[in-house]
mmCIF file with all atom_site columns, C-alpha atoms and ligand atoms in Angstrom:
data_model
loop_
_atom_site.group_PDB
_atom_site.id
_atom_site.type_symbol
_atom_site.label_atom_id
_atom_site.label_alt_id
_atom_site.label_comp_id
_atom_site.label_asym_id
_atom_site.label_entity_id
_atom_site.label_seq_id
_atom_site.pdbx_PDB_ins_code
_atom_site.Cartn_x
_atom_site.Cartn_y
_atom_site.Cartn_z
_atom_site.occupancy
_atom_site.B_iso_or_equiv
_atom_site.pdbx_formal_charge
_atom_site.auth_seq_id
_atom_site.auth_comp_id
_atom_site.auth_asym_id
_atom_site.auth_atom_id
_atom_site.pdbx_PDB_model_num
ATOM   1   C  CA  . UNK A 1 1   ? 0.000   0.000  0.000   1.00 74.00 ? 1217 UNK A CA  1
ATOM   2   C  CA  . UNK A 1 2   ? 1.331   3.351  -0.997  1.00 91.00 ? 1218 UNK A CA  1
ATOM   3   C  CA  . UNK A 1 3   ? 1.655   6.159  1.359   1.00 95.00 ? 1219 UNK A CA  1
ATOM   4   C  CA  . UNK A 1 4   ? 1.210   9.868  0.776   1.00 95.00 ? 1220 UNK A CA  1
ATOM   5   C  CA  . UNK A 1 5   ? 2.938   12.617 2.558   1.00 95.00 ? 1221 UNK A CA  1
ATOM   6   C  CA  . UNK A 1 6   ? 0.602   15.136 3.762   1.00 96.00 ? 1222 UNK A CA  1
ATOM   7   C  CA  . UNK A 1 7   ? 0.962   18.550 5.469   1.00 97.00 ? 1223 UNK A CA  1
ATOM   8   C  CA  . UNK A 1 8   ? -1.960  19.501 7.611   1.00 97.00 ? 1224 UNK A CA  1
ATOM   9   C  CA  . UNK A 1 9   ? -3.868  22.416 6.568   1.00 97.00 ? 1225 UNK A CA  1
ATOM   10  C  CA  . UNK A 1 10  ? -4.408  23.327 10.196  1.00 97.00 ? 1226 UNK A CA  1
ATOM   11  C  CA  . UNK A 1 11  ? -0.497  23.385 11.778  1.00 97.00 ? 1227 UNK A CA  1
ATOM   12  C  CA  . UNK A 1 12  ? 1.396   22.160 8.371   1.00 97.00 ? 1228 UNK A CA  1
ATOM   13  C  CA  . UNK A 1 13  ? 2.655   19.282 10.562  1.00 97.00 ? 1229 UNK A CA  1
ATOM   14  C  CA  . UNK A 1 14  ? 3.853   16.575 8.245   1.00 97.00 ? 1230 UNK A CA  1
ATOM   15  C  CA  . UNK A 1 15  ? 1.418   13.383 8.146   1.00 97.00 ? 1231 UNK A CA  1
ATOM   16  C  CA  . UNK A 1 16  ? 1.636   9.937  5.982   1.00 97.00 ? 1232 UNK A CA  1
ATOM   17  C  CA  . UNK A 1 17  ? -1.447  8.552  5.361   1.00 96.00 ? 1233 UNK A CA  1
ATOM   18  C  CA  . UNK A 1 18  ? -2.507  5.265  3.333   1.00 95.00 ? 1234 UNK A CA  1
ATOM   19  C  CA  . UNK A 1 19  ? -3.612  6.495  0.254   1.00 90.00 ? 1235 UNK A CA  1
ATOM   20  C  CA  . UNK A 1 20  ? -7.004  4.033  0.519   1.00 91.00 ? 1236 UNK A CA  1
ATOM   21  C  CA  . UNK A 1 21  ? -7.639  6.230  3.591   1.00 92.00 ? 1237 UNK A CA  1
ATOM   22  C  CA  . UNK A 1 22  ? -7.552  9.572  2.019   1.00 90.00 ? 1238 UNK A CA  1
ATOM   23  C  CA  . UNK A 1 23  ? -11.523 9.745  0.976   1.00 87.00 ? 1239 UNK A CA  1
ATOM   24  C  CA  . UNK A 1 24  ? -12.139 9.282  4.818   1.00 92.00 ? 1240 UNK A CA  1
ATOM   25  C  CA  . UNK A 1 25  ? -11.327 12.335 6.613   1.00 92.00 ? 1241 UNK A CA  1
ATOM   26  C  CA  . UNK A 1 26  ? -7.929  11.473 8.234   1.00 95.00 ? 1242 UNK A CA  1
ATOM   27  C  CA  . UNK A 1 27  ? -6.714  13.471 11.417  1.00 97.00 ? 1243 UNK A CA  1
ATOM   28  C  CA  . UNK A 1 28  ? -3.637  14.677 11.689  1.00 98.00 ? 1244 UNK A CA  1
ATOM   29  C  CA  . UNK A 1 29  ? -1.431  13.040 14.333  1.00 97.00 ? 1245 UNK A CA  1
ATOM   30  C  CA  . UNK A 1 30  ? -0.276  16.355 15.513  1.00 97.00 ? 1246 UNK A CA  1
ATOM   31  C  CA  . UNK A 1 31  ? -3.390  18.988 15.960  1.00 98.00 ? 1247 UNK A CA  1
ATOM   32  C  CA  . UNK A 1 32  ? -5.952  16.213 15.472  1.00 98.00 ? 1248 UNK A CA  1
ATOM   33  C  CA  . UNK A 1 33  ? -7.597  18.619 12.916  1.00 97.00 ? 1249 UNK A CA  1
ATOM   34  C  CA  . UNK A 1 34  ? -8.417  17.122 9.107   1.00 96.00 ? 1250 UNK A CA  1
ATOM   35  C  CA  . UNK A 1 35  ? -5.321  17.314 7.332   1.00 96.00 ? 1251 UNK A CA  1
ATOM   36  C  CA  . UNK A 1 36  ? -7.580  17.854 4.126   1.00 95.00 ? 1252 UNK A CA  1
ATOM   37  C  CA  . UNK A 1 37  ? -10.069 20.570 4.147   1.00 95.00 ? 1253 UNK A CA  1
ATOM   38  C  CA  . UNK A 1 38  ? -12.463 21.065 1.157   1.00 93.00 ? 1254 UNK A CA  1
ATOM   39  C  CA  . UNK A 1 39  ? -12.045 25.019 1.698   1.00 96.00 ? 1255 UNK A CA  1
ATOM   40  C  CA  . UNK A 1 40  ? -8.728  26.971 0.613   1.00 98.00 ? 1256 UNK A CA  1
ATOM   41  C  CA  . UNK A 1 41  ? -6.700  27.416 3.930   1.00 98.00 ? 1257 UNK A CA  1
ATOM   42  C  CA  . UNK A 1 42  ? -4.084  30.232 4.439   1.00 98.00 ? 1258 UNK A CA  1
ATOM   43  C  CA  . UNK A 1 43  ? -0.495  29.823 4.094   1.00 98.00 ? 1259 UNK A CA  1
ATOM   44  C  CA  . UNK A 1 44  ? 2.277   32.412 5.594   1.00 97.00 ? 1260 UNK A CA  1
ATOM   45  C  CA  . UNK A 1 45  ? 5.799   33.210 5.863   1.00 96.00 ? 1261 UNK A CA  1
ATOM   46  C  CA  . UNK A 1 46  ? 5.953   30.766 8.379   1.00 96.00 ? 1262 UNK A CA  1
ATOM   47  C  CA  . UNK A 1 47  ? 3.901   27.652 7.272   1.00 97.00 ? 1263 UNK A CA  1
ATOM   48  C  CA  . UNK A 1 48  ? 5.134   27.955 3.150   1.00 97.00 ? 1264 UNK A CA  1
ATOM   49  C  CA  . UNK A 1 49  ? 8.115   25.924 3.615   1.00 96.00 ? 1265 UNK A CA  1
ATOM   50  C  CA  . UNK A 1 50  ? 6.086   22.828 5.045   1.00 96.00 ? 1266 UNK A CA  1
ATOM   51  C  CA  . UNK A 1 51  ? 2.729   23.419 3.198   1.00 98.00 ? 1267 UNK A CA  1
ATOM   52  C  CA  . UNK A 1 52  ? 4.430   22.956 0.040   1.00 97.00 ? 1268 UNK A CA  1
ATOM   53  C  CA  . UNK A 1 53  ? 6.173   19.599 0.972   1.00 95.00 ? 1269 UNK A CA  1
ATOM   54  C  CA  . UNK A 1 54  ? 4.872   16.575 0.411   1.00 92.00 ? 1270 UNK A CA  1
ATOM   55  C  CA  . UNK A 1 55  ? 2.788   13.997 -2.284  1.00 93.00 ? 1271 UNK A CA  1
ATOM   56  C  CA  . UNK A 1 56  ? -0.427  16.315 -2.945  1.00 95.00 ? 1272 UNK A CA  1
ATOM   57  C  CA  . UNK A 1 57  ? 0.204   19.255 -5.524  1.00 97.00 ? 1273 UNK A CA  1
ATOM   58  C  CA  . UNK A 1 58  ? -0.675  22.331 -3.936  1.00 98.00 ? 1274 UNK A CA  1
ATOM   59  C  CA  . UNK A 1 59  ? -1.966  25.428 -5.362  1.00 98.00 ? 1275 UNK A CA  1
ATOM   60  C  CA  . UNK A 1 60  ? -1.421  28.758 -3.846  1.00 98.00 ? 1276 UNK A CA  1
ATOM   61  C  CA  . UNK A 1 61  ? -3.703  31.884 -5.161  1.00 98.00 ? 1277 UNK A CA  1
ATOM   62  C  CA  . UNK A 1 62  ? -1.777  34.674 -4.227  1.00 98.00 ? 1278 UNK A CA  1
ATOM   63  C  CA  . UNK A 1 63  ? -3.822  37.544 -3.790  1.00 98.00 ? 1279 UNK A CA  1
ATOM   64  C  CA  . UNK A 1 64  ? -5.253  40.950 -1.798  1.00 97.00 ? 1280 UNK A CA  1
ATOM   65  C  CA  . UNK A 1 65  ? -7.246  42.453 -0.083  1.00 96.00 ? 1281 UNK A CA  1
ATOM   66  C  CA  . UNK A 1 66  ? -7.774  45.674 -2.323  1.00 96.00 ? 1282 UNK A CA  1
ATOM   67  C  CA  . UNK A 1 67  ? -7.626  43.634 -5.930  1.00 97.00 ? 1283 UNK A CA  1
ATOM   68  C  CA  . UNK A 1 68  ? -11.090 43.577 -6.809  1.00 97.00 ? 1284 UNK A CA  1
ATOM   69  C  CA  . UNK A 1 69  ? -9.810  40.692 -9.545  1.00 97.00 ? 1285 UNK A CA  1
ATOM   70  C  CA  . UNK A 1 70  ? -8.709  38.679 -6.736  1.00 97.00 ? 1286 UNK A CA  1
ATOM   71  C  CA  . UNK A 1 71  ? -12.417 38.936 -4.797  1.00 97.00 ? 1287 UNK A CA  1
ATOM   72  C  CA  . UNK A 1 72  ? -14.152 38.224 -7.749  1.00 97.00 ? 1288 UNK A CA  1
ATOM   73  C  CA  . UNK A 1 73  ? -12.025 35.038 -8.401  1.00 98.00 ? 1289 UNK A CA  1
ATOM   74  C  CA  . UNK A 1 74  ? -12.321 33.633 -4.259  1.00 98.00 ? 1290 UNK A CA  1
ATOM   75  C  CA  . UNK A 1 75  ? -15.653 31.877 -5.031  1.00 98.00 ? 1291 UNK A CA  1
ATOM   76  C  CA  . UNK A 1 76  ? -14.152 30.197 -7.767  1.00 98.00 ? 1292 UNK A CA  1
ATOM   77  C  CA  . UNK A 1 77  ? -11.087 29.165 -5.939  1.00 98.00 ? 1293 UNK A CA  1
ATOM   78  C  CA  . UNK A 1 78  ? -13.517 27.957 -3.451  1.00 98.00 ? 1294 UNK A CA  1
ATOM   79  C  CA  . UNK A 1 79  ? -15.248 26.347 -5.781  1.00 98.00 ? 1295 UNK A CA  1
ATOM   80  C  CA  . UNK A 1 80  ? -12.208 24.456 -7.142  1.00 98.00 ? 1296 UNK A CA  1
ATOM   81  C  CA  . UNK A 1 81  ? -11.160 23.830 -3.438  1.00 97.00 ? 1297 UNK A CA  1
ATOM   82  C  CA  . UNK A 1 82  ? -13.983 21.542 -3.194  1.00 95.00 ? 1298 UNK A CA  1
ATOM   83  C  CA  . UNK A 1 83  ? -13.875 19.777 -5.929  1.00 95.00 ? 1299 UNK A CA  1
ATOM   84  C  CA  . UNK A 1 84  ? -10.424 18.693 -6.038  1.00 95.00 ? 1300 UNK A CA  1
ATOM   85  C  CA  . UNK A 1 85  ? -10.344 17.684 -2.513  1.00 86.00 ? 1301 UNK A CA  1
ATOM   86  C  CA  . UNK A 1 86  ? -7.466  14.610 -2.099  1.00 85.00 ? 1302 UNK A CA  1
ATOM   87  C  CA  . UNK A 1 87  ? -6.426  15.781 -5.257  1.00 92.00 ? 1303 UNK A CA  1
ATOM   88  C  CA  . UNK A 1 88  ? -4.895  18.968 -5.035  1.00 96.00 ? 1304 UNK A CA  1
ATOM   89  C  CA  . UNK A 1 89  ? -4.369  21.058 -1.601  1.00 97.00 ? 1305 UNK A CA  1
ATOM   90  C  CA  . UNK A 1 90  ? -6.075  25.130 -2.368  1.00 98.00 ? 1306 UNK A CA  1
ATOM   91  C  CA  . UNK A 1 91  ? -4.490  28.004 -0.227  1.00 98.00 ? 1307 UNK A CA  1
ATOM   92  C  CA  . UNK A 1 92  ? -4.541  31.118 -0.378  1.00 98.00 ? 1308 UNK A CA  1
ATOM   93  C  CA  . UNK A 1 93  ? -1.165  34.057 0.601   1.00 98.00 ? 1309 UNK A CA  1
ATOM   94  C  CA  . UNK A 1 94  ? -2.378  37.141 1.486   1.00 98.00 ? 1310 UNK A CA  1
ATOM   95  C  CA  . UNK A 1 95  ? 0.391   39.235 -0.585  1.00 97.00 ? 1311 UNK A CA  1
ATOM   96  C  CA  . UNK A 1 96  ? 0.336   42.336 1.791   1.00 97.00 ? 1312 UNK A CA  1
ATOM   97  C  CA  . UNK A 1 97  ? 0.298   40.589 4.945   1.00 97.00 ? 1313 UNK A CA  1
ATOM   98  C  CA  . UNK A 1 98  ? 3.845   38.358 3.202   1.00 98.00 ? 1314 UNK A CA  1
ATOM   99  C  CA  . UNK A 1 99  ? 5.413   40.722 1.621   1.00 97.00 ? 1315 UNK A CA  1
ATOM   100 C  CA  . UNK A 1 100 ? 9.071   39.101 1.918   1.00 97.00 ? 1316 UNK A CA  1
ATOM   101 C  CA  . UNK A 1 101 ? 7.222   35.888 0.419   1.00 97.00 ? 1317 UNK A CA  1
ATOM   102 C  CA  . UNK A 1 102 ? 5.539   37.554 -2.248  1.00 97.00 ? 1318 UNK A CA  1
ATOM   103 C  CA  . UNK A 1 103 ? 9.014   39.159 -3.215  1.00 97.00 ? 1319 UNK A CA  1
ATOM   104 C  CA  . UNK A 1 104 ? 10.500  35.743 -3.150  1.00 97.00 ? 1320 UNK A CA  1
ATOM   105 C  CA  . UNK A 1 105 ? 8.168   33.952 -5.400  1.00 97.00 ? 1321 UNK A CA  1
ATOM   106 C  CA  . UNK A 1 106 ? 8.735   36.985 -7.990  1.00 97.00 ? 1322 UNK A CA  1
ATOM   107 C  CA  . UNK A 1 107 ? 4.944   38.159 -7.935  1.00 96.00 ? 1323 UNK A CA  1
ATOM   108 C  CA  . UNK A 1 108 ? 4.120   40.886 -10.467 1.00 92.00 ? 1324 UNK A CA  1
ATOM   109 C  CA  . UNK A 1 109 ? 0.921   40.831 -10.449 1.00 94.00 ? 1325 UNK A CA  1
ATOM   110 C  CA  . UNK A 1 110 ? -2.329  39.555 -8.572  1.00 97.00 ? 1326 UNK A CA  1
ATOM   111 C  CA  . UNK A 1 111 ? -3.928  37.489 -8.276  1.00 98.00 ? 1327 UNK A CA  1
ATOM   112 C  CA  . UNK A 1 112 ? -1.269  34.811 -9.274  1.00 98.00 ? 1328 UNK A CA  1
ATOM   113 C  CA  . UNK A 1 113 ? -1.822  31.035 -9.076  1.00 98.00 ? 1329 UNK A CA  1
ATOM   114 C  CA  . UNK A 1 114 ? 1.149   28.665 -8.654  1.00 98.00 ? 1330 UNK A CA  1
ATOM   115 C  CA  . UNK A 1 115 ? 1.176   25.299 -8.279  1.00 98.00 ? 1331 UNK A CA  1
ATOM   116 C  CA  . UNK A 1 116 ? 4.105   23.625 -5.896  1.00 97.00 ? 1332 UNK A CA  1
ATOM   117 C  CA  . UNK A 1 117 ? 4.413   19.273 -6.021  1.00 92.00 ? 1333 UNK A CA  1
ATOM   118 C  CA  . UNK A 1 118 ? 7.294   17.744 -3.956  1.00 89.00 ? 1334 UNK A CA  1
ATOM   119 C  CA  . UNK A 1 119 ? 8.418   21.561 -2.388  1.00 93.00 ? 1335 UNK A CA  1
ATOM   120 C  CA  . UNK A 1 120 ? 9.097   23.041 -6.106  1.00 94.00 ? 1336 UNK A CA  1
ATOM   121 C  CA  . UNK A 1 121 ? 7.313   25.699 -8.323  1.00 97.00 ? 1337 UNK A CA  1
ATOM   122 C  CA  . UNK A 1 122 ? 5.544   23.335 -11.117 1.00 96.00 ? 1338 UNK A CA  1
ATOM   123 C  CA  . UNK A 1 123 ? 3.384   25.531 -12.918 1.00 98.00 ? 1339 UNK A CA  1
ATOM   124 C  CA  . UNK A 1 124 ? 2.205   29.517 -12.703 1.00 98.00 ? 1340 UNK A CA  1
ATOM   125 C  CA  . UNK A 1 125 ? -0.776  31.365 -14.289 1.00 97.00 ? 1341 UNK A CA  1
ATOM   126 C  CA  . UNK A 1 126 ? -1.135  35.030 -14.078 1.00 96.00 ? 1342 UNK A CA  1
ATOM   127 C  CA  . UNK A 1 127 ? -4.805  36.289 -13.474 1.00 96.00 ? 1343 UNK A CA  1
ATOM   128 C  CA  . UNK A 1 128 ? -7.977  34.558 -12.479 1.00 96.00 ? 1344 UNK A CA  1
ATOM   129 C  CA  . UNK A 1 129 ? -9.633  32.290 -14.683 1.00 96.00 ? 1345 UNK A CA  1
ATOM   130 C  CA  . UNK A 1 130 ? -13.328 30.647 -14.837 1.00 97.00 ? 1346 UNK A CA  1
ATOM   131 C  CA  . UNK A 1 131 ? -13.754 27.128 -13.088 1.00 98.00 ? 1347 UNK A CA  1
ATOM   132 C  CA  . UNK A 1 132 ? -13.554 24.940 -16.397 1.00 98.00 ? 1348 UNK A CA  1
ATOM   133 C  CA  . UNK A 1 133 ? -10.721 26.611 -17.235 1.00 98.00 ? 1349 UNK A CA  1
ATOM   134 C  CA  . UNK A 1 134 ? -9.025  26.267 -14.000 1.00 98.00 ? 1350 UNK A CA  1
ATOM   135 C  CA  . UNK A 1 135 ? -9.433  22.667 -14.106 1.00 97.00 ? 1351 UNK A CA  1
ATOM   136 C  CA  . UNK A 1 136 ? -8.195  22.372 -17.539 1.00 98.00 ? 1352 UNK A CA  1
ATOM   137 C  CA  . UNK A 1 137 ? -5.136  24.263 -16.259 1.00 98.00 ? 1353 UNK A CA  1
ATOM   138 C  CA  . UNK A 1 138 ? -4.628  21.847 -13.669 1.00 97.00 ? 1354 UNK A CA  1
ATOM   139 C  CA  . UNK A 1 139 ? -5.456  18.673 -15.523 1.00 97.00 ? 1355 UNK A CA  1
ATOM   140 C  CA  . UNK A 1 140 ? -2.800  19.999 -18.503 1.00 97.00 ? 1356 UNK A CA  1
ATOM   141 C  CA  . UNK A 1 141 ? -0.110  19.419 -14.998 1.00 96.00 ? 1357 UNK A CA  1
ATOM   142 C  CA  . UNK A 1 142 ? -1.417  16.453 -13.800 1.00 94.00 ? 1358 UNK A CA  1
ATOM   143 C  CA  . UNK A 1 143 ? -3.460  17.081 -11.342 1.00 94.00 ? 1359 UNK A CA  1
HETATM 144 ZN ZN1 . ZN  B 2 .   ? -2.244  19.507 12.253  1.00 72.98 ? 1334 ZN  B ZN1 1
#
């Protein structure tokens, strides 16, 4: 039986967990909150390093507060978040609250999407896009 790497969505504490077991809800050993959520979660400064780790892609929307692109696009991302549920990990980096982040991942504009797998940058889309789309997007990298 394989075994996935997981970081929690709650502490980014790293779990493994049976990949038969993933549909059911598993706890995380550390917080005992679900380690997958089927709503985007925030990542920071601090928690990036871990939440990008592991066997799950994860897709960050970088966004903020004043980008009236980046509200309109939440409900989609939301949307998306729980769809692809023990598929793909959703979070969201608030881009004025990380600035030193934001610099770091070379953000030029918002909102940004950018998918990490196994703690690397995979693939990165500039500007919202519509649910189907978004899928595609993700599908095209293997998600
Ligand atoms: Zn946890």
């Amino acid at each position: 039986m394989t075994a996935l790497v997981i970081p929690c969505a709650h502490c980014a504490g790293l779990n493994r967990i049976p990949s038969d077991r993933l549909a059911e809800g598993p706890r995380c050993g550390r917080c005992k909150s679900k380690v997958l959520v089927d709503t985007p979660f925030d990542v920071s400064q601090a928690s990036f390093a871990n939440q990008i780790k592991g066997d799950l892609p994860l897709l960050v929307d970088v966004w903020a507060s004043w980008c009236g692109p980046c509200r309109s696009f939440a409900p989609i991302f939301e949307l998306a978040a729980a769809q692809l549920r023990s598929r793909c990990r959703l979070a969201k980096l608030d881009s004025e609250a990380n600035p030193q982040l934001s610099t770091q991942l070379g953000i030029r504009s918002i909102p940004s999407l950018i998918l990490f797998k196994d703690g690397r940058e995979i693939a990165r889309q500039s500007g919202a896009l519509p649910l189907p789309q978004l899928l595609a997007w993700l599908k095209q990298q293997g998600v």
